[in-house]
XYZ file of C-alpha atoms in Angstrom:
684
model
C -14.590 19.325 -14.304
C -12.611 20.709 -17.232
C -10.285 23.529 -16.190
C -11.239 26.891 -17.687
C -8.780 29.298 -19.234
C -9.624 32.581 -17.484
C -8.530 36.011 -18.712
C -8.820 37.847 -15.408
C -9.389 37.231 -11.680
C -11.941 38.928 -9.429
C -11.160 38.521 -5.724
C -13.610 39.460 -2.983
C -12.981 39.539 0.767
C -15.860 39.108 3.213
C -17.467 42.403 4.223
C -16.756 43.110 7.914
C -19.617 44.408 10.052
C -19.229 48.118 10.758
C -20.049 47.646 14.439
C -16.478 47.465 15.712
C -12.826 47.386 14.631
C -11.156 44.560 12.717
C -9.327 41.984 14.844
C -6.634 39.383 14.170
C -9.222 36.651 13.620
C -10.607 38.594 10.657
C -7.085 39.152 9.327
C -5.985 35.521 9.587
C -9.250 34.149 8.247
C -9.831 36.464 5.301
C -7.814 39.585 4.591
C -4.161 38.504 4.837
C -4.595 35.402 2.613
C -6.676 37.402 0.113
C -4.023 40.129 -0.026
C -1.210 37.607 -0.509
C -3.066 36.049 -3.421
C -3.861 39.388 -5.080
C -0.304 40.719 -4.700
C 1.027 37.491 -6.204
C -1.315 37.794 -9.207
C -0.216 41.377 -9.765
C 3.443 40.295 -9.698
C 2.627 37.844 -12.471
C 1.284 40.762 -14.494
C -2.201 39.276 -14.593
C -5.398 41.318 -14.613
C -6.864 41.135 -11.123
C -9.388 43.183 -9.128
C -9.606 43.140 -5.321
C -13.007 44.166 -3.921
C -13.989 44.837 -0.308
C -16.263 47.026 1.747
C -18.109 47.455 5.034
C -21.363 45.633 5.804
C -23.417 48.397 7.421
C -26.874 46.867 7.704
C -28.223 44.139 9.930
C -28.652 43.781 13.656
C -25.066 44.093 15.004
C -24.855 47.779 14.070
C -28.256 48.539 15.617
C -27.241 46.785 18.846
C -24.047 48.849 18.978
C -25.999 52.074 18.424
C -28.396 51.284 21.271
C -25.540 50.458 23.618
C -23.739 53.699 22.788
C -26.868 55.870 22.762
C -26.266 57.242 19.266
C -27.748 56.850 15.788
C -26.994 53.816 13.651
C -25.546 56.114 10.989
C -23.090 57.468 13.572
C -21.953 53.921 14.322
C -21.448 52.814 10.722
C -19.710 56.056 9.748
C -17.261 55.759 12.618
C -16.411 52.100 12.177
C -16.374 52.131 8.380
C -13.749 54.879 8.471
C -11.781 53.098 11.199
C -11.819 49.759 9.360
C -10.896 51.324 6.029
C -7.976 53.304 7.458
C -6.759 50.251 9.415
C -6.703 48.158 6.250
C -4.784 50.892 4.427
C -2.204 51.201 7.223
C -1.823 47.414 7.356
C -1.239 47.138 3.629
C -4.404 45.302 2.532
C -4.348 46.421 -1.095
C -8.014 46.704 -2.074
C -8.733 48.263 -5.455
C -11.994 49.437 -3.933
C -13.244 49.468 -0.352
C -16.737 50.933 -0.203
C -19.844 50.437 1.925
C -23.377 49.092 1.789
C -24.924 52.424 2.805
C -23.744 54.032 -0.438
C -26.314 55.288 -2.923
C -24.854 52.995 -5.571
C -25.377 49.955 -3.400
C -28.912 50.884 -2.291
C -30.045 51.248 -5.891
C -28.175 48.172 -7.100
C -29.500 45.901 -4.313
C -33.048 47.225 -4.835
C -32.842 46.584 -8.582
C -31.464 43.084 -7.969
C -34.400 42.293 -5.677
C -36.915 43.745 -8.140
C -35.458 41.686 -10.997
C -35.876 38.460 -9.032
C -39.305 39.453 -7.727
C -40.656 40.460 -11.129
C -39.419 37.186 -12.623
C -41.180 35.072 -10.028
C -38.032 33.888 -8.244
C -39.414 34.547 -4.750
C -42.313 33.084 -2.810
C -44.207 34.870 -0.026
C -44.887 33.057 3.220
C -46.439 33.930 6.547
C -44.644 32.700 9.641
C -44.730 33.081 13.412
C -41.802 35.143 14.668
C -40.753 36.480 18.045
C -42.230 39.856 18.945
C -41.581 42.253 21.848
C -44.945 43.726 22.838
C -43.317 46.334 25.096
C -41.146 47.831 22.336
C -43.588 46.947 19.514
C -41.051 45.240 17.260
C -40.256 41.929 15.652
C -36.837 40.692 16.661
C -34.109 39.235 14.476
C -32.145 36.169 15.567
C -29.266 38.278 16.884
C -31.639 40.402 18.955
C -32.826 37.365 20.905
C -30.930 35.621 23.659
C -31.620 32.717 25.965
C -30.107 29.506 27.244
C -28.228 27.308 24.757
C -29.946 23.901 24.559
C -26.562 22.181 24.144
C -24.167 23.693 26.691
C -26.711 25.789 28.668
C -24.609 28.953 28.438
C -26.218 32.254 27.506
C -26.528 32.386 23.717
C -27.970 34.500 20.917
C -30.680 33.309 18.551
C -28.231 32.524 15.747
C -25.218 31.039 17.542
C -23.799 30.068 20.905
C -20.406 31.705 21.316
C -19.371 29.254 24.030
C -19.917 25.914 22.265
C -20.129 27.238 18.679
C -23.504 25.633 17.892
C -25.581 27.193 15.116
C -29.007 27.940 16.553
C -32.435 29.304 15.753
C -34.422 31.378 18.266
C -36.961 28.549 18.627
C -34.232 26.307 20.060
C -33.332 28.714 22.888
C -34.557 28.017 26.400
C -36.469 31.019 27.814
C -35.774 33.440 24.914
C -35.936 37.178 25.702
C -35.114 40.477 23.999
C -31.300 40.687 24.098
C -31.396 44.474 24.479
C -33.859 44.964 27.313
C -34.644 41.468 28.644
C -38.347 41.746 27.788
C -40.299 38.495 27.421
C -41.363 37.584 23.883
C -44.470 36.335 22.147
C -45.032 34.876 18.679
C -46.819 36.915 15.990
C -47.548 36.275 12.342
C -45.687 38.256 9.675
C -45.332 37.880 5.899
C -41.975 37.860 4.079
C -40.336 37.160 0.731
C -38.366 33.910 0.540
C -35.809 32.555 -1.892
C -36.781 28.889 -2.410
C -33.322 27.344 -2.077
C -34.930 23.920 -2.473
C -35.528 24.806 -6.149
C -31.736 24.943 -6.607
C -30.931 21.774 -4.636
C -30.256 19.533 -7.636
C -28.260 22.186 -9.469
C -26.160 22.941 -6.360
C -25.424 19.242 -5.825
C -24.055 18.991 -9.347
C -22.208 22.325 -9.278
C -20.559 21.848 -5.860
C -20.376 18.124 -5.110
C -19.449 17.003 -8.628
C -17.903 20.034 -10.334
C -15.892 21.487 -7.430
C -14.324 18.588 -5.580
C -11.097 20.614 -5.478
C -12.561 22.987 -2.888
C -11.083 22.829 0.594
C -12.441 19.918 2.669
C -14.022 22.239 5.254
C -15.913 24.106 2.517
C -16.921 21.023 0.575
C -17.928 19.190 3.767
C -20.092 21.980 5.139
C -21.857 22.398 1.794
C -22.470 18.653 1.554
C -23.896 18.629 5.084
C -26.406 21.349 4.170
C -27.335 19.690 0.902
C -27.726 16.287 2.554
C -30.194 17.852 5.010
C -32.245 19.231 2.054
C -32.513 22.966 1.512
C -35.561 24.989 2.474
C -36.849 28.451 1.472
C -34.920 31.245 3.188
C -36.322 34.689 3.996
C -34.767 37.604 2.108
C -36.645 40.337 4.015
C -36.935 41.349 7.662
C -39.157 43.492 9.890
C -36.607 46.225 10.636
C -36.281 49.971 10.187
C -32.531 50.008 9.396
C -31.598 48.714 5.971
C -32.659 48.879 2.333
C -36.467 49.203 2.097
C -38.169 46.310 0.308
C -39.060 47.707 -3.160
C -42.366 45.885 -3.581
C -46.018 46.269 -2.671
C -46.538 45.142 0.911
C -42.927 45.851 1.793
C -43.685 48.800 4.082
C -41.753 48.546 7.372
C -39.546 45.807 5.974
C -35.960 45.817 4.682
C -33.783 43.460 2.681
C -32.266 40.848 4.981
C -28.568 41.534 5.490
C -27.434 38.196 4.090
C -29.239 39.043 0.835
C -28.087 42.663 0.740
C -24.404 42.260 1.773
C -22.991 39.967 -0.956
C -24.594 42.173 -3.603
C -22.190 44.761 -2.185
C -19.344 43.008 -3.987
C -21.060 43.830 -7.273
C -22.179 47.359 -6.394
C -18.705 48.243 -5.086
C -17.205 47.035 -8.364
C -19.691 49.189 -10.272
C -18.840 52.180 -8.087
C -15.122 51.723 -8.853
C -15.574 51.209 -12.601
C -17.969 54.166 -12.949
C -15.439 56.461 -11.243
C -12.329 54.972 -12.881
C -12.904 53.821 -16.485
C -9.393 52.357 -16.617
C -10.744 49.373 -14.669
C -13.132 48.593 -17.512
C -16.844 47.906 -17.251
C -18.225 46.307 -14.112
C -20.130 43.837 -16.272
C -16.795 42.469 -17.551
C -15.867 41.536 -14.005
C -19.227 40.023 -13.027
C -20.916 38.810 -16.194
C -18.099 37.614 -18.467
C -17.451 33.859 -18.283
C -13.725 34.463 -18.812
C -13.513 36.127 -15.381
C -12.549 33.886 -12.460
C -14.406 34.793 -9.249
C -12.814 33.854 -5.904
C -14.357 34.567 -2.480
C -12.059 34.737 0.572
C -14.152 34.158 3.700
C -14.172 32.686 7.204
C -15.906 29.384 7.870
C -18.960 31.086 9.387
C -19.722 32.469 5.913
C -19.400 29.262 3.886
C -23.127 28.640 3.470
C -23.845 32.207 2.368
C -21.071 32.263 -0.256
C -21.379 28.703 -1.539
C -25.120 28.041 -1.409
C -27.146 31.209 -0.855
C -25.305 33.827 -2.953
C -24.726 31.428 -5.886
C -28.441 30.611 -5.823
C -29.209 34.334 -5.999
C -26.830 34.734 -8.947
C -28.268 31.661 -10.649
C -31.799 32.961 -10.122
C -30.870 36.282 -11.726
C -29.253 34.549 -14.673
C -26.714 37.146 -15.797
C -23.820 36.512 -13.419
C -20.750 34.298 -13.167
C -20.375 31.973 -10.187
C -17.444 31.590 -7.773
C -14.750 29.240 -9.045
C -13.267 28.777 -5.581
C -14.101 29.781 -2.014
C -10.926 29.293 0.069
C -12.354 29.545 3.561
C -10.172 29.395 6.650
C -11.110 28.026 10.050
C -11.082 30.220 13.185
C -8.128 31.755 14.995
C -8.282 31.640 18.790
C -6.465 33.969 21.167
C -4.382 32.556 24.022
C -6.473 29.377 24.084
C -9.876 31.078 24.049
C -12.288 31.951 21.239
C -12.001 35.509 19.970
C -15.135 37.398 20.996
C -16.005 40.992 20.183
C -18.728 41.080 22.848
C -16.196 40.050 25.523
C -13.450 42.308 24.094
C -11.300 39.189 23.844
C -9.380 40.183 20.755
C -6.336 41.969 19.414
C -7.740 44.899 17.462
C -5.890 45.901 14.315
C -6.060 49.663 14.924
C -4.628 49.241 18.431
C -1.868 46.922 17.190
C -0.844 49.455 14.546
C -0.595 52.178 17.203
C 1.264 50.034 19.735
C 3.616 48.315 17.250
C 4.502 51.030 14.722
C 6.343 49.765 11.668
C 5.609 46.133 12.526
C 2.784 45.424 10.097
C 4.810 42.657 8.472
C 5.559 40.944 11.777
C 1.842 40.406 12.314
C 1.319 39.455 8.671
C 4.108 36.873 9.015
C 2.802 35.370 12.264
C -0.798 35.174 11.036
C 0.326 33.461 7.829
C 2.759 31.084 9.535
C 0.001 30.106 11.962
C -2.904 30.390 9.506
C -5.977 28.282 10.384
C -6.136 26.800 6.882
C -7.265 23.300 7.845
C -8.191 23.584 11.528
C -8.677 26.198 14.235
C -5.337 27.604 15.398
C -4.210 29.664 18.358
C -2.452 33.045 18.460
C -0.259 33.607 21.501
C 1.907 36.597 22.273
C 4.821 34.304 23.166
C 4.627 32.678 19.725
C 4.417 36.142 18.157
C 7.638 37.105 19.947
C 9.353 33.828 19.017
C 8.439 34.149 15.328
C 9.830 37.670 15.269
C 13.011 37.084 17.263
C 13.902 33.550 16.137
C 12.834 33.715 12.491
C 12.443 37.244 11.127
C 15.325 38.736 13.104
C 17.663 35.754 13.500
C 17.216 34.174 10.066
C 15.791 36.607 7.473
C 17.081 39.897 8.871
C 20.395 38.465 9.994
C 21.258 37.065 6.567
C 20.333 40.216 4.658
C 22.178 42.438 7.113
C 25.358 40.349 6.947
C 25.312 40.235 3.151
C 24.839 43.996 2.760
C 27.218 44.971 5.584
C 30.018 42.740 4.248
C 29.562 44.151 0.742
C 29.962 47.676 2.133
C 32.971 46.587 4.193
C 34.894 44.864 1.409
C 33.630 46.523 -1.788
C 32.355 49.974 -0.705
C 28.780 48.812 -1.234
C 29.255 47.963 -4.922
C 28.034 44.540 -6.042
C 31.114 42.603 -7.174
C 31.228 40.347 -10.211
C 30.996 36.619 -9.576
C 33.963 34.529 -10.587
C 34.088 30.808 -11.203
C 31.512 28.903 -9.142
C 32.607 26.049 -6.890
C 30.723 22.779 -6.489
C 29.406 24.115 -3.176
C 28.149 27.302 -4.877
C 26.335 25.213 -7.495
C 24.871 22.916 -4.829
C 23.569 25.947 -2.927
C 22.050 27.445 -6.069
C 20.417 24.097 -6.901
C 18.641 24.230 -3.531
C 16.512 27.186 -4.617
C 16.425 26.998 -8.392
C 12.860 25.611 -8.289
C 11.581 28.108 -5.738
C 9.364 29.923 -8.266
C 7.523 26.763 -9.248
C 7.177 25.653 -5.613
C 5.894 29.014 -4.367
C 3.576 29.483 -7.341
C 2.056 26.056 -6.887
C 1.494 26.662 -3.163
C -0.149 30.044 -3.699
C -2.282 28.877 -6.623
C -3.555 26.070 -4.374
C -4.191 28.605 -1.554
C -1.550 26.918 0.651
C -0.152 30.192 1.952
C 1.376 28.708 5.092
C 3.479 26.298 3.041
C 4.425 29.054 0.611
C 5.714 31.178 3.486
C 7.852 28.275 4.740
C 9.352 27.885 1.264
C 10.084 31.609 1.099
C 11.772 31.551 4.518
C 13.826 28.551 3.423
C 15.636 30.919 1.034
C 16.927 32.880 4.029
C 17.979 29.641 5.750
C 19.907 28.655 2.627
C 21.566 32.092 2.564
C 22.562 31.944 6.230
C 24.077 28.489 5.825
C 25.937 29.599 2.696
C 27.574 32.530 4.485
C 28.339 30.459 7.583
C 29.952 27.683 5.539
C 31.950 29.877 3.138
C 33.152 32.333 5.837
C 34.025 35.300 3.589
C 35.318 37.278 6.596
C 38.156 34.745 6.881
C 38.807 34.484 3.142
C 39.077 38.289 2.917
C 42.599 37.960 4.329
C 43.820 35.706 1.511
C 41.382 35.408 -1.429
C 39.335 38.496 -2.325
C 38.386 37.018 -5.703
C 36.593 34.203 -3.912
C 34.935 36.722 -1.583
C 33.575 38.561 -4.636
C 31.807 35.411 -5.806
C 30.458 34.643 -2.332
C 29.060 38.147 -1.909
C 27.538 38.182 -5.394
C 25.760 34.865 -4.747
C 24.631 36.065 -1.300
C 23.206 39.292 -2.700
C 21.411 37.391 -5.470
C 19.782 35.296 -2.735
C 18.776 38.577 -1.035
C 17.166 39.695 -4.306
C 15.304 36.388 -4.494
C 14.070 37.019 -0.952
C 12.782 40.449 -1.994
C 10.710 38.838 -4.745
C 9.564 35.787 -2.761
C 8.371 37.838 0.220
C 6.741 40.636 -1.772
C 3.218 39.130 -1.544
C 3.639 38.261 2.140
C 5.616 41.166 3.651
C 5.158 44.196 1.368
C 6.679 46.758 3.755
C 9.782 44.603 4.258
C 9.994 43.989 0.530
C 10.026 47.713 -0.117
C 12.837 48.276 2.426
C 14.878 45.379 1.046
C 14.450 46.496 -2.563
C 15.591 49.963 -1.545
C 18.784 48.581 -0.030
C 19.502 46.411 -3.068
C 18.686 49.068 -5.666
C 15.898 46.982 -7.203
C 13.503 49.198 -9.153
C 10.819 46.567 -9.586
C 9.894 43.032 -8.680
C 9.467 40.442 -11.412
C 8.080 37.121 -10.217
C 9.461 35.328 -13.274
C 13.033 36.125 -12.150
C 12.542 34.186 -8.918
C 15.150 31.431 -8.627
C 17.620 33.160 -10.943
C 21.164 34.307 -10.134
C 21.339 37.422 -12.296
C 18.654 39.598 -10.712
C 21.173 42.203 -9.493
C 23.665 43.659 -11.960
C 27.334 43.778 -10.968
C 28.497 47.319 -10.331
C 25.202 48.342 -8.716
C 25.760 50.440 -5.599
C 23.826 49.302 -2.545
C 22.177 51.719 -0.141
C 23.348 51.820 3.454
C 22.112 48.757 5.411
C 19.045 49.159 7.599
C 17.620 46.553 9.965
C 14.581 44.858 8.444
C 13.356 43.669 11.853
C 14.134 44.377 15.472
C 13.962 42.181 18.546
C 10.801 42.352 20.658
C 11.616 42.390 24.369
C 9.920 40.333 27.078
C 8.543 43.471 28.739
C 6.499 44.301 25.623
C 4.925 40.843 25.553
C 4.308 40.851 29.297
C 2.434 44.141 28.882
C 0.142 42.587 26.271
C -0.459 39.517 28.410
C -1.282 41.724 31.386
C -3.839 43.594 29.266
C -5.521 40.332 28.279
C -5.537 39.135 31.866
C -7.300 42.340 32.917
C -9.885 41.841 30.157
C -10.438 38.284 31.369
C -10.952 39.444 34.953
C -13.239 42.282 33.841
C -15.363 39.762 31.942
C -15.600 37.496 34.968
C -16.792 40.393 37.104
C -19.190 41.734 34.451
C -20.781 38.310 33.971
C -20.840 37.363 37.637
C -24.072 35.885 38.909
C -24.577 35.109 42.618
C -24.892 31.455 43.527
C -28.453 30.261 44.180
C -29.729 30.689 47.732
C -28.887 27.639 49.828
C -31.266 25.248 51.532
C -33.538 26.913 54.060
C -32.412 26.951 57.688
C -34.001 28.258 60.888
C -32.951 30.925 63.357
C -32.072 28.136 65.742
C -29.611 26.778 63.169
C -27.983 30.184 62.861
C -27.571 30.833 66.605
C -25.643 27.588 66.975
C -22.744 29.430 65.287
C -20.828 31.567 67.776
C -19.444 34.349 65.570
C -17.098 36.791 67.293
C -14.969 39.816 66.450
C -11.228 39.505 66.979
C -8.152 41.630 66.348
C -5.183 40.205 64.407
C -2.103 40.409 66.622
C 0.258 38.290 64.529
C 0.128 36.787 61.060
C 2.663 34.623 59.214
C 2.861 32.196 56.315
C 2.771 28.505 57.216
C 5.911 26.697 56.080
C 5.481 24.245 53.191
C 1.867 25.372 52.711
C 1.404 27.964 49.977
C -2.260 28.590 50.775
C -2.164 28.885 54.578
C -1.673 31.811 56.960
C -1.304 31.400 60.734
C -3.073 34.052 62.842
C -2.780 34.968 66.506
C -6.150 36.547 67.366
C -7.068 38.742 70.353
C -10.506 37.271 71.087
C -11.013 39.134 74.402
C -10.591 35.816 76.249
C -6.850 35.277 76.326
C -6.297 34.838 72.564
C -6.370 31.932 70.104
C -4.603 30.585 67.009
C -6.466 30.208 63.710
C -5.121 28.831 60.408
C -6.817 30.167 57.264
C -6.393 29.359 53.539
C -6.116 32.926 52.245
C -2.358 33.244 51.669
C -2.898 33.598 47.907
C -4.821 36.832 48.421
C -3.015 38.618 51.288
C 0.478 39.325 52.503
C 0.670 38.698 56.307
C 1.599 42.303 57.133
C -1.579 43.551 55.430
C -3.730 41.844 58.062
C -1.873 42.673 61.287
C -3.975 45.111 63.351
C -7.193 44.413 61.397
C -10.447 43.358 63.044
C -11.962 40.179 61.623
C -14.990 38.008 62.210
C -14.408 34.372 63.147
C -16.420 31.321 64.196
C -15.390 30.598 67.753
C -17.184 27.327 68.498
C -15.854 25.026 65.783
C -13.950 22.107 67.331
C -10.154 22.555 67.057
C -8.417 20.802 64.122
C -4.796 20.420 63.123
C -3.518 21.900 59.843
C 0.162 21.250 59.010
C 0.712 20.375 62.662
C -0.838 23.630 63.954
C -4.016 23.500 66.042
C -6.562 25.881 64.522
C -9.184 27.132 66.976
C -11.862 28.525 64.696
C -12.452 29.829 61.170
C -11.986 33.380 59.863
C -14.930 34.500 57.711
C -14.323 35.664 54.130
C -16.348 36.338 50.978
C -15.423 35.090 47.518
C -15.619 37.932 44.973
C -16.674 37.530 41.322
C -13.052 37.063 40.224
C -12.412 34.304 42.797
C -10.603 36.611 45.217
C -11.222 36.002 48.936
C -11.943 39.116 51.019
C -11.732 38.924 54.827
C -14.938 39.989 56.592
C -14.769 42.401 59.534
C -16.837 45.071 61.334
C -17.234 48.558 59.806
C -16.192 50.416 62.970
C -13.975 49.743 65.990
C -15.371 46.882 68.086
C -14.002 45.314 71.288
C -12.380 41.880 70.731
C -14.726 39.091 71.778
C -17.963 40.904 70.856
C -20.528 38.466 69.495
C -21.993 38.868 65.980
C -25.701 38.147 65.608
């Protein structure tokens, strides 16, 4: 496909559901890479618009409202404001961040639907859908749960969180209402459908032939859908929350969220341009072929942004189509899938409160570990290592040494460079092409590689200072020191430019120290960014070490969440095979008092008990050392089976078995009588 010469760039970031806060998976998958790209384009002086907003319709927000016992409007208001403020605090530089409950969006989405409907772009079909007779409502996919046919875990009607399979409610085993557990029946209902099959041939040409440069995960998923042949897809739903269907027969129905939400990109642009004429007309951004449209999304949104939304735009006829859809894979957390329902996540608002001033540390880690080609894992230990071993020890260390030495030897005034040595020139040659390298990486959406190239500047600077040793030369050759410090500070200035798209808060601090009024991308790689005679500000630390105790606190929090989930999802084991009373009475269960208790040597799991059984005493060995300290059990009354034949464990003869119950979290709890009972009393 012939490359177009675009005049401007329109960047959209997937609309997060307003049913909870933003987490690190959202940031790594969508918002950090989108922000890097937009900041880079602005540094180039290009015309770019960055559009976002909250998705406030659909089932997730209604489920949240029911759980919290409040109105849906309360939910979306609260989370929209939380998400928006979190993005602002984190430095995601949207030009507009609006919402799909706005008046502008409701009218725009309604008009879009009416345009397609009046031009015969929809078909109406009747289908059998799941219905809850007790609550008198049709249920959406997300409102239905049952057993996954693949892994047999509990799953919703659209996806299994455990194995990741995409599902339909008809595939679930024993589907029920996810809210109340009610059984479901099938009932007929009529809806409007967009016949995606009508766009099959066009999509095959547009994606498979014209956009082979798209990321393999995007291209591959689109090809898989197209190879399976597209079918009509409903654009309306039987719900009360959403944008009412503006057509005869649409009573009690709303626009399906997948149809409504992407139109939000357009309506939010219109809202911005109407309020701020300096941005131009919204039509210029959405209907002018010289505008390049780029969608930043996660992989769960590929089909909607590459097949469904483009088909909607094509059906309308007045809109440009996305030129690229750089979708990331998923980010896991400590080896497990991030899950909002299980609270297994690091929430942005909580991170900002707990790690004040460390926005760029998280931005750095999420970019360095970005799931660009495969799912990746975030761990708190890696977070700490990236901060301490890279940001502090390499980037921060170099800048601090360069600025501190300049203050020490030249009162903070940038000295003039003298004649360059061969080593100086070799060092400069190492980064002279950094602008081209970084630009190429970012233009190709290879942000992880771009970050490595930016950090390489700091490595070059550290090596330069270590090899030239200006602190030694200061005793004999201050003219040489002047050159070394000038070159070092020019590398610092290059760092300020190179990291500006990635670490904006750090860039601002560094520019302040160096007296840089502005950042010009085109100066990257040059050695005359800072003028001699410029007075530097006092040095400040760009980054600070993160201690083990901080990380251990975060890991402890996650461990508690994991245990809470185990307990919340605990289901008793099925009742065992039937037995008779005669089977039971064969067991001689007695009450005994623990006289002594000690750990068994070379056996981490075993405790040795001396039990007062009312008959002279006995020794019992039990595998509960993981759950009790010996002194906790001394003096306690326990139940034990007295008529098991003796057996040797680690050379100790055990004369019975102490009874215990395994709790939901795997913890063993010793069983004993409620009140004081004489040792030797029989249980029955």
